[in-house]
mmCIF file of C-alpha atoms in Angstrom:
data_model
loop_
_atom_site.group_PDB
_atom_site.id
_atom_site.type_symbol
_atom_site.label_atom_id
_atom_site.label_comp_id
_atom_site.label_asym_id
_atom_site.label_seq_id
_atom_site.Cartn_x
_atom_site.Cartn_y
_atom_site.Cartn_z
ATOM 1 C CA MET A 1 47.332 71.081 90.066
ATOM 2 C CA ASP A 2 45.247 74.229 90.450
ATOM 3 C CA LYS A 3 42.161 72.007 90.788
ATOM 4 C CA LEU A 4 43.899 69.912 93.445
ATOM 5 C CA ILE A 5 44.927 73.064 95.332
ATOM 6 C CA ILE A 6 41.327 74.302 95.296
ATOM 7 C CA LYS A 7 40.216 70.853 96.445
ATOM 8 C CA TYR A 8 42.710 71.099 99.310
ATOM 9 C CA PHE A 9 41.391 74.509 100.438
ATOM 10 C CA SER A 10 37.837 73.156 100.149
ATOM 11 C CA ASN A 11 38.787 70.476 102.706
ATOM 12 C CA LYS A 12 37.893 67.774 100.156
ATOM 13 C CA ALA A 13 41.379 66.413 99.483
ATOM 14 C CA SER A 14 42.343 63.004 100.846
ATOM 15 C CA GLU A 15 45.469 62.484 102.965
ATOM 16 C CA GLU A 16 47.179 60.911 99.932
ATOM 17 C CA GLU A 17 46.321 63.933 97.788
ATOM 18 C CA ILE A 18 47.568 66.303 100.497
ATOM 19 C CA ALA A 19 50.868 64.412 100.728
ATOM 20 C CA PHE A 20 51.245 64.511 96.939
ATOM 21 C CA LEU A 21 50.405 68.229 96.882
ATOM 22 C CA PHE A 22 53.078 69.147 99.414
ATOM 23 C CA GLN A 23 55.697 67.078 97.616
ATOM 24 C CA TRP A 24 54.813 68.997 94.460
ATOM 25 C CA ILE A 25 55.048 72.369 96.292
ATOM 26 C CA GLN A 26 58.539 71.549 97.547
ATOM 27 C CA ALA A 27 59.702 70.446 94.078
ATOM 28 C CA SER A 28 60.302 73.975 92.739
ATOM 29 C CA PRO A 29 59.947 77.696 93.619
ATOM 30 C CA GLN A 30 57.482 78.050 90.720
ATOM 31 C CA ASN A 31 55.203 75.435 92.239
ATOM 32 C CA LYS A 32 55.302 77.152 95.632
ATOM 33 C CA SER A 33 54.596 80.515 93.989
ATOM 34 C CA LEU A 34 51.492 79.128 92.262
ATOM 35 C CA PHE A 35 50.285 77.574 95.506
ATOM 36 C CA ILE A 36 50.656 80.869 97.386
ATOM 37 C CA LYS A 37 48.913 82.794 94.605
ATOM 38 C CA ILE A 38 45.886 80.488 94.656
ATOM 39 C CA LYS A 39 45.860 80.487 98.448
ATOM 40 C CA LYS A 40 45.686 84.277 98.586
ATOM 41 C CA ALA A 41 42.930 84.339 95.982
ATOM 42 C CA TRP A 42 41.055 81.663 97.926
ATOM 43 C CA VAL A 43 40.905 83.902 101.006
ATOM 44 C CA LEU A 44 38.903 86.355 98.909
ATOM 45 C CA THR A 45 36.347 83.907 97.600
ATOM 46 C CA ALA A 46 36.189 80.853 99.864
ATOM 47 C CA SER A 47 33.870 82.260 102.519
ATOM 48 C CA ILE A 48 31.235 82.915 99.864
ATOM 49 C CA ASP A 49 32.009 80.275 97.270
ATOM 50 C CA ASN A 50 31.869 77.446 99.825
ATOM 51 C CA GLN A 51 28.382 78.391 101.032
ATOM 52 C CA LEU A 52 26.541 78.415 97.708
ATOM 53 C CA GLU A 53 27.514 78.429 94.063
ATOM 54 C CA TRP A 54 27.999 82.014 92.961
ATOM 55 C CA THR A 55 25.234 81.726 90.326
ATOM 56 C CA GLU A 56 22.865 80.462 93.018
ATOM 57 C CA ILE A 57 23.738 83.409 95.238
ATOM 58 C CA GLN A 58 22.957 85.795 92.410
ATOM 59 C CA GLU A 59 19.546 84.236 91.952
ATOM 60 C CA LYS A 60 18.704 84.219 95.632
ATOM 61 C CA ILE A 61 19.804 87.783 96.280
ATOM 62 C CA GLN A 62 18.340 88.980 92.969
ATOM 63 C CA PHE A 63 21.263 91.210 92.118
ATOM 64 C CA LYS A 64 20.706 93.702 89.334
ATOM 65 C CA LYS A 65 23.155 93.448 86.446
ATOM 66 C CA GLU A 66 25.104 96.515 87.556
ATOM 67 C CA ASN A 67 25.663 94.935 90.978
ATOM 68 C CA GLN A 68 26.952 91.564 89.768
ATOM 69 C CA LEU A 69 30.560 90.815 90.637
ATOM 70 C CA ASN A 70 33.164 89.096 88.494
ATOM 71 C CA LEU A 71 35.086 86.940 90.952
ATOM 72 C CA GLU A 72 37.662 86.013 88.328
ATOM 73 C CA GLN A 73 38.499 89.686 87.888
ATOM 74 C CA VAL A 74 38.838 90.107 91.647
ATOM 75 C CA ILE A 75 41.362 87.272 91.699
ATOM 76 C CA ASN A 76 43.292 88.638 88.703
ATOM 77 C CA ASP A 77 43.521 92.013 90.391
ATOM 78 C CA HIS A 78 45.275 90.441 93.394
ATOM 79 C CA LYS A 79 47.715 92.757 95.159
ATOM 80 C CA PRO A 80 50.376 91.894 97.771
ATOM 81 C CA LYS A 81 49.379 90.825 101.262
ATOM 82 C CA ILE A 82 49.738 94.340 102.694
ATOM 83 C CA LYS A 83 46.942 95.586 100.401
ATOM 84 C CA ARG A 84 44.484 92.734 100.951
ATOM 85 C CA LEU A 85 42.004 94.868 102.851
ATOM 86 C CA ASN A 86 41.612 97.285 99.951
ATOM 87 C CA ARG A 87 41.135 94.350 97.554
ATOM 88 C CA ILE A 88 38.387 92.779 99.565
ATOM 89 C CA LYS A 89 36.242 95.913 99.906
ATOM 90 C CA PRO A 90 34.583 95.751 96.440
ATOM 91 C CA LEU A 91 33.516 92.167 97.070
ATOM 92 C CA LEU A 92 32.182 92.822 100.551
ATOM 93 C CA LYS A 93 30.328 95.987 99.550
ATOM 94 C CA TYR A 94 27.517 93.785 98.310
ATOM 95 C CA VAL A 95 27.917 90.620 100.322
ATOM 96 C CA ALA A 96 27.973 92.483 103.633
ATOM 97 C CA VAL A 97 24.612 94.086 102.949
ATOM 98 C CA ILE A 98 22.929 90.733 103.564
ATOM 99 C CA ILE A 99 23.201 87.635 105.649
ATOM 100 C CA LEU A 100 23.322 84.880 103.062
ATOM 101 C CA MET A 101 21.499 82.364 105.147
ATOM 102 C CA LEU A 102 19.902 82.235 108.594
ATOM 103 C CA VAL A 103 19.804 78.874 110.302
ATOM 104 C CA PHE A 104 17.476 78.278 113.242
ATOM 105 C CA GLY A 105 17.039 74.708 114.460
ATOM 106 C CA ASP A 106 16.499 72.481 111.437
ATOM 107 C CA SER A 107 14.980 75.233 109.288
ATOM 108 C CA TYR A 108 16.695 77.442 106.728
ATOM 109 C CA PHE A 109 15.590 81.017 106.101
ATOM 110 C CA LYS A 110 16.999 82.551 102.945
ATOM 111 C CA ASN A 111 17.011 86.324 102.525
ATOM 112 C CA THR A 112 15.901 86.950 98.947
ATOM 113 C CA SER A 113 14.948 90.604 99.362
ATOM 114 C CA ASN A 114 16.544 93.467 97.456
ATOM 115 C CA VAL A 115 19.469 95.382 98.924
ATOM 116 C CA GLU A 116 17.150 98.042 100.418
ATOM 117 C CA MET A 117 16.367 97.292 104.062
ATOM 118 C CA ALA A 118 12.912 97.524 105.601
ATOM 119 C CA PRO A 119 12.322 100.215 108.273
ATOM 120 C CA ILE A 120 13.423 98.984 111.678
ATOM 121 C CA ASN A 121 13.107 99.996 115.273
ATOM 122 C CA ILE A 122 16.400 101.478 116.533
ATOM 123 C CA ILE A 123 16.832 103.237 119.848
ATOM 124 C CA GLN A 124 20.165 105.024 119.690
ATOM 125 C CA SER A 125 22.084 107.575 121.715
ATOM 126 C CA ALA A 126 24.581 110.067 120.322
ATOM 127 C CA THR A 127 27.346 107.539 120.916
ATOM 128 C CA VAL A 128 29.348 106.675 117.791
ATOM 129 C CA VAL A 129 30.796 103.154 117.735
ATOM 130 C CA ASN A 130 33.977 103.118 115.661
ATOM 131 C CA ALA A 131 35.561 100.033 114.118
ATOM 132 C CA GLY A 132 38.875 98.829 115.492
ATOM 133 C CA THR A 133 42.205 99.976 114.127
ATOM 134 C CA ASP A 134 45.943 99.248 114.261
ATOM 135 C CA ARG A 135 47.037 99.999 117.823
ATOM 136 C CA ALA A 136 48.932 98.297 120.610
ATOM 137 C CA THR A 137 51.152 98.860 123.631
ATOM 138 C CA LEU A 138 54.774 97.708 123.569
ATOM 139 C CA THR A 139 56.392 96.907 126.916
ATOM 140 C CA LEU A 140 60.187 96.869 126.708
ATOM 141 C CA ALA A 141 62.540 94.739 128.791
ATOM 142 C CA ASP A 142 63.256 97.656 131.157
ATOM 143 C CA GLY A 143 59.542 98.124 131.860
ATOM 144 C CA LEU A 144 59.086 101.183 129.646
ATOM 145 C CA THR A 145 55.748 101.176 127.775
ATOM 146 C CA VAL A 146 55.220 102.691 124.329
ATOM 147 C CA VAL A 147 51.842 103.333 122.689
ATOM 148 C CA LEU A 148 51.845 102.239 119.043
ATOM 149 C CA GLU A 149 49.168 103.642 116.739
ATOM 150 C CA LYS A 150 48.675 105.093 113.281
ATOM 151 C CA GLY A 151 50.570 108.327 112.747
ATOM 152 C CA LYS A 152 53.137 107.667 115.492
ATOM 153 C CA SER A 153 56.586 106.246 114.740
ATOM 154 C CA PHE A 154 58.957 104.612 117.217
ATOM 155 C CA SER A 155 62.477 103.183 117.133
ATOM 156 C CA ASP A 156 64.799 101.752 119.791
ATOM 157 C CA LYS A 157 67.987 99.751 119.216
ATOM 158 C CA ASN A 158 66.962 96.945 116.849
ATOM 159 C CA VAL A 159 63.194 97.648 116.686
ATOM 160 C CA ILE A 160 61.210 100.129 114.617
ATOM 161 C CA SER A 161 57.505 100.889 114.138
ATOM 162 C CA ASN A 162 55.485 103.098 111.805
ATOM 163 C CA GLY A 163 52.466 102.865 114.092
ATOM 164 C CA GLU A 164 50.939 99.985 112.136
ATOM 165 C CA ARG A 165 53.751 97.411 112.089
ATOM 166 C CA LEU A 166 56.529 96.512 114.527
ATOM 167 C CA ILE A 167 59.746 95.158 113.001
ATOM 168 C CA TYR A 168 62.741 93.671 114.862
ATOM 169 C CA GLY A 169 66.160 93.376 113.295
ATOM 170 C CA SER A 170 69.509 91.877 114.190
ATOM 171 C CA THR A 171 71.717 93.515 116.762
ATOM 172 C CA LYS A 172 75.479 94.037 116.466
ATOM 173 C CA GLU A 173 75.961 93.609 120.198
ATOM 174 C CA GLU A 174 76.860 90.287 121.807
ATOM 175 C CA VAL A 175 73.763 88.786 123.445
ATOM 176 C CA TYR A 176 74.250 86.493 126.426
ATOM 177 C CA ALA A 177 70.780 86.477 127.984
ATOM 178 C CA ILE A 178 67.247 86.565 126.613
ATOM 179 C CA GLU A 179 65.289 89.780 127.136
ATOM 180 C CA TYR A 180 61.549 89.796 126.574
ATOM 181 C CA ASN A 181 59.132 92.332 125.159
ATOM 182 C CA TYR A 182 55.352 92.263 125.468
ATOM 183 C CA LEU A 183 53.017 93.413 122.707
ATOM 184 C CA THR A 184 49.511 94.029 124.044
ATOM 185 C CA VAL A 185 46.599 94.695 121.686
ATOM 186 C CA PRO A 186 43.504 96.158 123.390
ATOM 187 C CA ARG A 187 39.862 95.614 122.518
ATOM 188 C CA GLY A 188 39.215 97.515 119.324
ATOM 189 C CA GLY A 189 42.747 96.941 118.055
ATOM 190 C CA GLN A 190 44.949 94.715 115.911
ATOM 191 C CA PHE A 191 48.683 94.715 115.170
ATOM 192 C CA PHE A 192 51.453 93.064 113.165
ATOM 193 C CA VAL A 193 54.937 92.230 114.422
ATOM 194 C CA GLU A 194 57.922 90.686 112.666
ATOM 195 C CA LEU A 195 60.213 89.013 115.188
ATOM 196 C CA GLN A 196 64.003 89.076 115.031
ATOM 197 C CA ASP A 197 64.148 85.657 113.334
ATOM 198 C CA GLY A 198 61.795 86.782 110.533
ATOM 199 C CA THR A 199 58.691 85.102 111.958
ATOM 200 C CA GLN A 200 55.572 87.178 111.233
ATOM 201 C CA VAL A 201 52.730 87.428 113.733
ATOM 202 C CA TRP A 202 49.321 89.039 113.340
ATOM 203 C CA LEU A 203 47.591 89.795 116.664
ATOM 204 C CA ASN A 204 43.820 90.111 116.934
ATOM 205 C CA SER A 205 41.874 92.302 119.368
ATOM 206 C CA GLU A 206 42.380 91.755 123.108
ATOM 207 C CA SER A 207 45.603 89.768 122.736
ATOM 208 C CA GLN A 208 49.063 89.739 124.284
ATOM 209 C CA LEU A 209 52.288 88.194 122.990
ATOM 210 C CA LYS A 210 55.503 87.692 124.976
ATOM 211 C CA TYR A 211 58.654 87.145 122.878
ATOM 212 C CA PRO A 212 62.453 87.518 122.978
ATOM 213 C CA VAL A 213 63.983 90.686 121.580
ATOM 214 C CA THR A 214 66.715 88.465 120.125
ATOM 215 C CA PHE A 215 66.709 84.681 119.746
ATOM 216 C CA LEU A 216 69.834 82.924 120.989
ATOM 217 C CA GLU A 217 71.476 80.404 118.695
ATOM 218 C CA GLY A 218 71.183 76.813 119.874
ATOM 219 C CA VAL A 219 68.130 77.579 122.015
ATOM 220 C CA PRO A 220 64.508 76.872 120.977
ATOM 221 C CA ARG A 221 62.799 80.006 119.671
ATOM 222 C CA SER A 222 60.001 80.240 122.219
ATOM 223 C CA VAL A 223 57.211 82.814 122.409
ATOM 224 C CA GLU A 224 54.064 82.905 124.549
ATOM 225 C CA LEU A 225 50.570 83.870 123.491
ATOM 226 C CA VAL A 226 49.557 85.046 126.947
ATOM 227 C CA TYR A 227 45.950 85.423 125.804
ATOM 228 C CA GLY A 228 43.957 86.273 122.703
ATOM 229 C CA GLU A 229 44.356 85.243 119.081
ATOM 230 C CA ALA A 230 47.379 85.244 116.780
ATOM 231 C CA TYR A 231 48.305 84.057 113.307
ATOM 232 C CA PHE A 232 51.905 82.823 112.947
ATOM 233 C CA ASP A 233 53.956 82.594 109.752
ATOM 234 C CA VAL A 234 57.059 80.966 111.198
ATOM 235 C CA SER A 235 60.546 81.318 109.774
ATOM 236 C CA PRO A 236 61.740 77.721 109.076
ATOM 237 C CA SER A 237 64.131 75.969 111.436
ATOM 238 C CA THR A 238 66.375 75.222 108.455
ATOM 239 C CA GLU A 239 67.228 78.926 108.323
ATOM 240 C CA HIS A 240 68.181 78.987 112.024
ATOM 241 C CA ASN A 241 70.580 76.063 112.443
ATOM 242 C CA GLY A 242 67.695 73.720 113.252
ATOM 243 C CA ASP A 243 66.415 75.750 116.223
ATOM 244 C CA VAL A 244 62.744 74.813 116.596
ATOM 245 C CA PHE A 245 59.988 77.362 117.143
ATOM 246 C CA LYS A 246 57.574 76.942 120.056
ATOM 247 C CA VAL A 247 54.388 78.749 121.042
ATOM 248 C CA LEU A 248 53.162 78.474 124.633
ATOM 249 C CA THR A 249 49.487 79.061 125.420
ATOM 250 C CA GLY A 250 48.655 78.315 129.026
ATOM 251 C CA LYS A 251 48.187 74.539 129.201
ATOM 252 C CA GLN A 252 49.423 73.899 125.682
ATOM 253 C CA LYS A 253 52.789 73.905 123.922
ATOM 254 C CA ILE A 254 53.021 74.017 120.124
ATOM 255 C CA GLU A 255 56.229 72.857 118.461
ATOM 256 C CA VAL A 256 56.741 74.093 114.918
ATOM 257 C CA ILE A 257 59.100 73.348 112.052
ATOM 258 C CA GLY A 258 58.351 76.343 109.785
ATOM 259 C CA THR A 259 54.670 76.695 109.039
ATOM 260 C CA GLU A 260 51.548 78.850 109.186
ATOM 261 C CA PHE A 261 48.875 78.395 111.825
ATOM 262 C CA ASN A 262 46.305 80.261 113.904
ATOM 263 C CA VAL A 263 45.906 80.073 117.685
ATOM 264 C CA LYS A 264 42.853 81.365 119.552
ATOM 265 C CA ALA A 265 43.225 81.324 123.344
ATOM 266 C CA TYR A 266 40.982 83.997 124.827
ATOM 267 C CA GLN A 267 40.642 84.152 128.579
ATOM 268 C CA ASP A 268 36.840 84.054 128.500
ATOM 269 C CA ASP A 269 36.669 81.084 126.106
ATOM 270 C CA GLU A 270 36.379 77.521 127.367
ATOM 271 C CA HIS A 271 38.651 76.154 124.645
ATOM 272 C CA VAL A 272 41.949 76.838 122.904
ATOM 273 C CA TYR A 273 41.700 76.493 119.116
ATOM 274 C CA THR A 274 44.778 75.745 116.978
ATOM 275 C CA THR A 275 44.238 75.705 113.205
ATOM 276 C CA LEU A 276 46.994 74.525 110.865
ATOM 277 C CA VAL A 277 47.226 76.232 107.468
ATOM 278 C CA GLU A 278 50.536 74.861 106.154
ATOM 279 C CA GLY A 279 53.317 72.588 107.352
ATOM 280 C CA LYS A 280 53.215 70.584 110.559
ATOM 281 C CA VAL A 281 52.853 71.239 114.279
ATOM 282 C CA VAL A 282 52.961 69.033 117.350
ATOM 283 C CA LEU A 283 50.708 69.978 120.277
ATOM 284 C CA ASP A 284 51.488 68.899 123.819
ATOM 285 C CA ASN A 285 49.343 69.640 126.891
ATOM 286 C CA SER A 286 51.337 67.434 129.307
ATOM 287 C CA ILE A 287 48.632 64.740 129.105
ATOM 288 C CA GLN A 288 48.677 63.911 125.416
ATOM 289 C CA SER A 289 50.466 64.875 122.231
ATOM 290 C CA ASN A 290 48.818 65.420 118.856
ATOM 291 C CA ASP A 291 50.045 66.117 115.348
ATOM 292 C CA LEU A 292 48.046 68.361 113.030
ATOM 293 C CA ILE A 293 47.955 68.256 109.252
ATOM 294 C CA PRO A 294 46.865 71.240 107.130
ATOM 295 C CA GLY A 295 43.130 71.845 107.312
ATOM 296 C CA GLN A 296 42.780 70.427 110.827
ATOM 297 C CA GLN A 297 41.932 72.237 114.056
ATOM 298 C CA SER A 298 42.777 71.159 117.593
ATOM 299 C CA ILE A 299 40.186 72.043 120.245
ATOM 300 C CA LEU A 300 41.603 71.912 123.775
ATOM 301 C CA ASN A 301 39.215 72.000 126.714
ATOM 302 C CA LYS A 302 40.907 74.203 129.321
ATOM 303 C CA GLU A 303 39.159 72.546 132.264
ATOM 304 C CA THR A 304 39.486 68.861 131.376
ATOM 305 C CA SER A 305 42.514 69.057 129.025
ATOM 306 C CA ASP A 306 40.597 66.879 126.557
ATOM 307 C CA VAL A 307 41.550 67.446 122.913
ATOM 308 C CA LYS A 308 39.413 67.003 119.811
ATOM 309 C CA ILE A 309 40.760 67.159 116.261
ATOM 310 C CA ALA A 310 38.380 68.420 113.575
ATOM 311 C CA LYS A 311 38.574 69.265 109.895
ATOM 312 C CA VAL A 312 37.648 72.921 109.337
ATOM 313 C CA ASN A 313 37.341 75.540 106.627
ATOM 314 C CA VAL A 314 40.706 77.234 107.032
ATOM 315 C CA ALA A 315 39.805 80.351 105.035
ATOM 316 C CA SER A 316 36.896 81.034 107.369
ATOM 317 C CA GLU A 317 38.980 80.487 110.512
ATOM 318 C CA ILE A 318 41.746 82.916 109.487
ATOM 319 C CA SER A 319 39.667 85.532 107.632
ATOM 320 C CA TRP A 320 40.021 88.011 110.532
ATOM 321 C CA ARG A 321 43.655 88.552 109.523
ATOM 322 C CA ASP A 322 42.565 89.794 106.109
ATOM 323 C CA GLY A 323 40.006 92.326 107.320
ATOM 324 C CA VAL A 324 36.998 90.004 107.160
ATOM 325 C CA PHE A 325 34.561 88.413 109.600
ATOM 326 C CA SER A 326 33.488 85.045 108.178
ATOM 327 C CA PHE A 327 30.858 83.193 110.202
ATOM 328 C CA ARG A 328 29.921 79.619 109.268
ATOM 329 C CA GLY A 329 27.015 78.379 111.364
ATOM 330 C CA LYS A 330 28.042 80.533 114.342
ATOM 331 C CA THR A 331 25.517 81.415 117.034
ATOM 332 C CA LEU A 332 24.572 85.024 117.634
ATOM 333 C CA LYS A 333 26.310 84.762 121.014
ATOM 334 C CA GLU A 334 29.581 83.736 119.339
ATOM 335 C CA ILE A 335 29.246 86.440 116.691
ATOM 336 C CA MET A 336 28.569 89.141 119.254
ATOM 337 C CA LYS A 337 31.595 88.087 121.292
ATOM 338 C CA VAL A 338 33.783 88.648 118.208
ATOM 339 C CA LEU A 339 32.141 92.001 117.450
ATOM 340 C CA SER A 340 32.403 93.185 121.056
ATOM 341 C CA ARG A 341 36.185 92.725 120.944
ATOM 342 C CA TRP A 342 36.638 94.509 117.616
ATOM 343 C CA TYR A 343 34.288 97.426 118.345
ATOM 344 C CA ASP A 344 35.141 97.585 122.075
ATOM 345 C CA VAL A 345 31.544 97.426 123.271
ATOM 346 C CA ASN A 346 29.567 95.311 125.700
ATOM 347 C CA ILE A 347 26.704 93.390 124.117
ATOM 348 C CA LEU A 348 23.725 92.161 126.143
ATOM 349 C CA PHE A 349 20.672 90.085 125.218
ATOM 350 C CA HIS A 350 17.155 90.941 126.377
ATOM 351 C CA ASN A 351 16.173 87.325 125.706
ATOM 352 C CA ASN A 352 18.797 84.587 126.127
ATOM 353 C CA GLU A 353 17.111 82.417 123.494
ATOM 354 C CA LEU A 354 18.306 84.895 120.866
ATOM 355 C CA GLN A 355 21.892 83.860 121.594
ATOM 356 C CA GLU A 356 21.366 80.460 119.951
ATOM 357 C CA ILE A 357 20.266 81.732 116.525
ATOM 358 C CA LYS A 358 22.836 80.636 113.934
ATOM 359 C CA TYR A 359 24.108 82.641 110.983
ATOM 360 C CA ILE A 360 26.240 82.194 107.912
ATOM 361 C CA GLY A 361 27.708 85.385 106.494
ATOM 362 C CA VAL A 362 30.689 87.507 105.547
ATOM 363 C CA LEU A 363 31.286 91.026 106.869
ATOM 364 C CA SER A 364 34.037 93.602 106.493
ATOM 365 C CA LYS A 365 35.876 94.652 109.641
ATOM 366 C CA ASN A 366 35.702 98.223 108.327
ATOM 367 C CA GLN A 367 31.909 98.282 108.422
ATOM 368 C CA LYS A 368 30.107 100.471 110.898
ATOM 369 C CA LEU A 369 28.683 98.486 113.771
ATOM 370 C CA GLU A 370 25.266 100.020 113.112
ATOM 371 C CA GLU A 371 25.309 98.495 109.599
ATOM 372 C CA ILE A 372 26.055 95.041 110.971
ATOM 373 C CA LEU A 373 23.352 95.344 113.620
ATOM 374 C CA THR A 374 20.898 96.407 110.922
ATOM 375 C CA ILE A 375 21.766 93.290 108.925
ATOM 376 C CA ILE A 376 21.163 91.114 111.969
ATOM 377 C CA LYS A 377 17.985 93.031 112.745
ATOM 378 C CA ASN A 378 16.686 92.267 109.254
ATOM 379 C CA THR A 379 15.736 88.732 110.321
ATOM 380 C CA LYS A 380 12.568 87.242 111.719
ATOM 381 C CA PHE A 381 13.896 86.857 115.239
ATOM 382 C CA ILE A 382 15.407 90.200 116.300
ATOM 383 C CA ASN A 383 12.934 92.982 117.088
ATOM 384 C CA ALA A 384 15.316 95.844 117.823
ATOM 385 C CA TYR A 385 18.663 96.855 119.220
ATOM 386 C CA GLU A 386 19.550 99.710 121.527
ATOM 387 C CA ILE A 387 22.879 101.536 121.662
ATOM 388 C CA LYS A 388 23.598 103.401 124.862
ATOM 389 C CA ASP A 389 27.041 104.638 125.814
ATOM 390 C CA ASN A 390 29.392 101.630 125.459
ATOM 391 C CA ALA A 391 26.687 98.969 125.609
ATOM 392 C CA ILE A 392 24.330 97.396 123.075
ATOM 393 C CA LEU A 393 21.125 95.597 123.998
ATOM 394 C CA ILE A 394 19.743 93.052 121.513
ATOM 395 C CA LYS A 395 15.961 92.626 121.834
#
C-alpha cells in the first residue's frame, strides 16, 4: 500500500487505483494514519524527487560527501505539522543554493557547478528586504480591528490568538444570527485560523477570509475567500449533523463534504485555481458544475467563466503552506509575482523577454531575497538585479 500511496502522490495512479486506495483508507484508523504519515513525508521530498532521481541530482550538482543528504532519515525524523518548517530547513539548505534546471524554449540548461557562486553584478541600496512572517489584521463583527503578530496575544469571547494562530471555540450563549469576522493577511504575511467548527485554514500573503464567528446548526457552513490564497482542511459534515461546508470565491462556489483543498484567487490573476488534495468537492460557477477528484486542479477563467480540469503535482501546488516555494516549469514572471507578495516588494523587468524564462526549483520561504536573486542571477540570461527602496529591477 505504501507504494500505491506514493504512486497516488506522483499523479500516476489510475482512477480505479485511487478508488481502491480511498476505500482502504476508510477501512481503519491505522490505514488512515499510515496514509497521513506518508503524505506528510511526501511534502518534504516530492518537489525534488519528482524532478530527477536523487542519485542523478547528486551527480549533476557534484555534491561532496559531507553535503549529501539522507532523505530516508529526513522522513524518519518527521515531526508534527506545526514543526514542518524546522524539518524542511536541512533539506533546503543545499537544494536552495541552486536552481536544479533552467528551461528556455526547447533547450535544457543544467547547473552542474559547485555550491560557490561566481562573482555577479549587484547594485544595491541600504534597504534590507525581510522575508514574510506570521501577521494579519482581524476585523470583528462590531468593526473593531486587531493587529495579530508574533509576540502579541489577543482574546475576546470565544476567540484567542498567540500572534501566530487564531483559534475559535464554542460559545455558551444562544446564537440566533450569524456574525462575521474578517481575517486579512497583508503582503509579506501569512496566518493560520481554526474556525468554530474545527475547520483549519492557512492563509497566504495578500489574502482575506470572511467567516462566521459561530456556525448555526441546520445552515450550510459558508465562508468567503474574498481574495488571495487559502488551504482548507475542512471538518467533515458527519460531525455537524450533515451541514455542508461551502467556500465562495467571486464567481465560483465550492461545496465540500470534509476534505482538504487549496484555492488561489488573487485579484491580479486571470484565473481561479482550485486544487483537491483529499476527498471530494463540487465547483459551481453558475454556468457549469464540475467535480474534482484528488490530484486534479480546476482552472476558472474569470472573464469567460470557462473551466479546465488538469492533473497536477499536488505537493508542488500546496508547498507554500509548509514554508517552501516549489516551482515546476514556472516563468520568471510567475515566480516574481509570488516573491513580490511574500517579500512585499515591487519587481520590474528591464527587458520583458526575461519574464518568459522558465525555472524548476525549490526554495525556502525563510531565505533572504538577495540569496534567491543571486540564484536566479547565476543563469545565462540575467545580467544583474538592482534593489532600490521597495523595488527590484531585473536586468
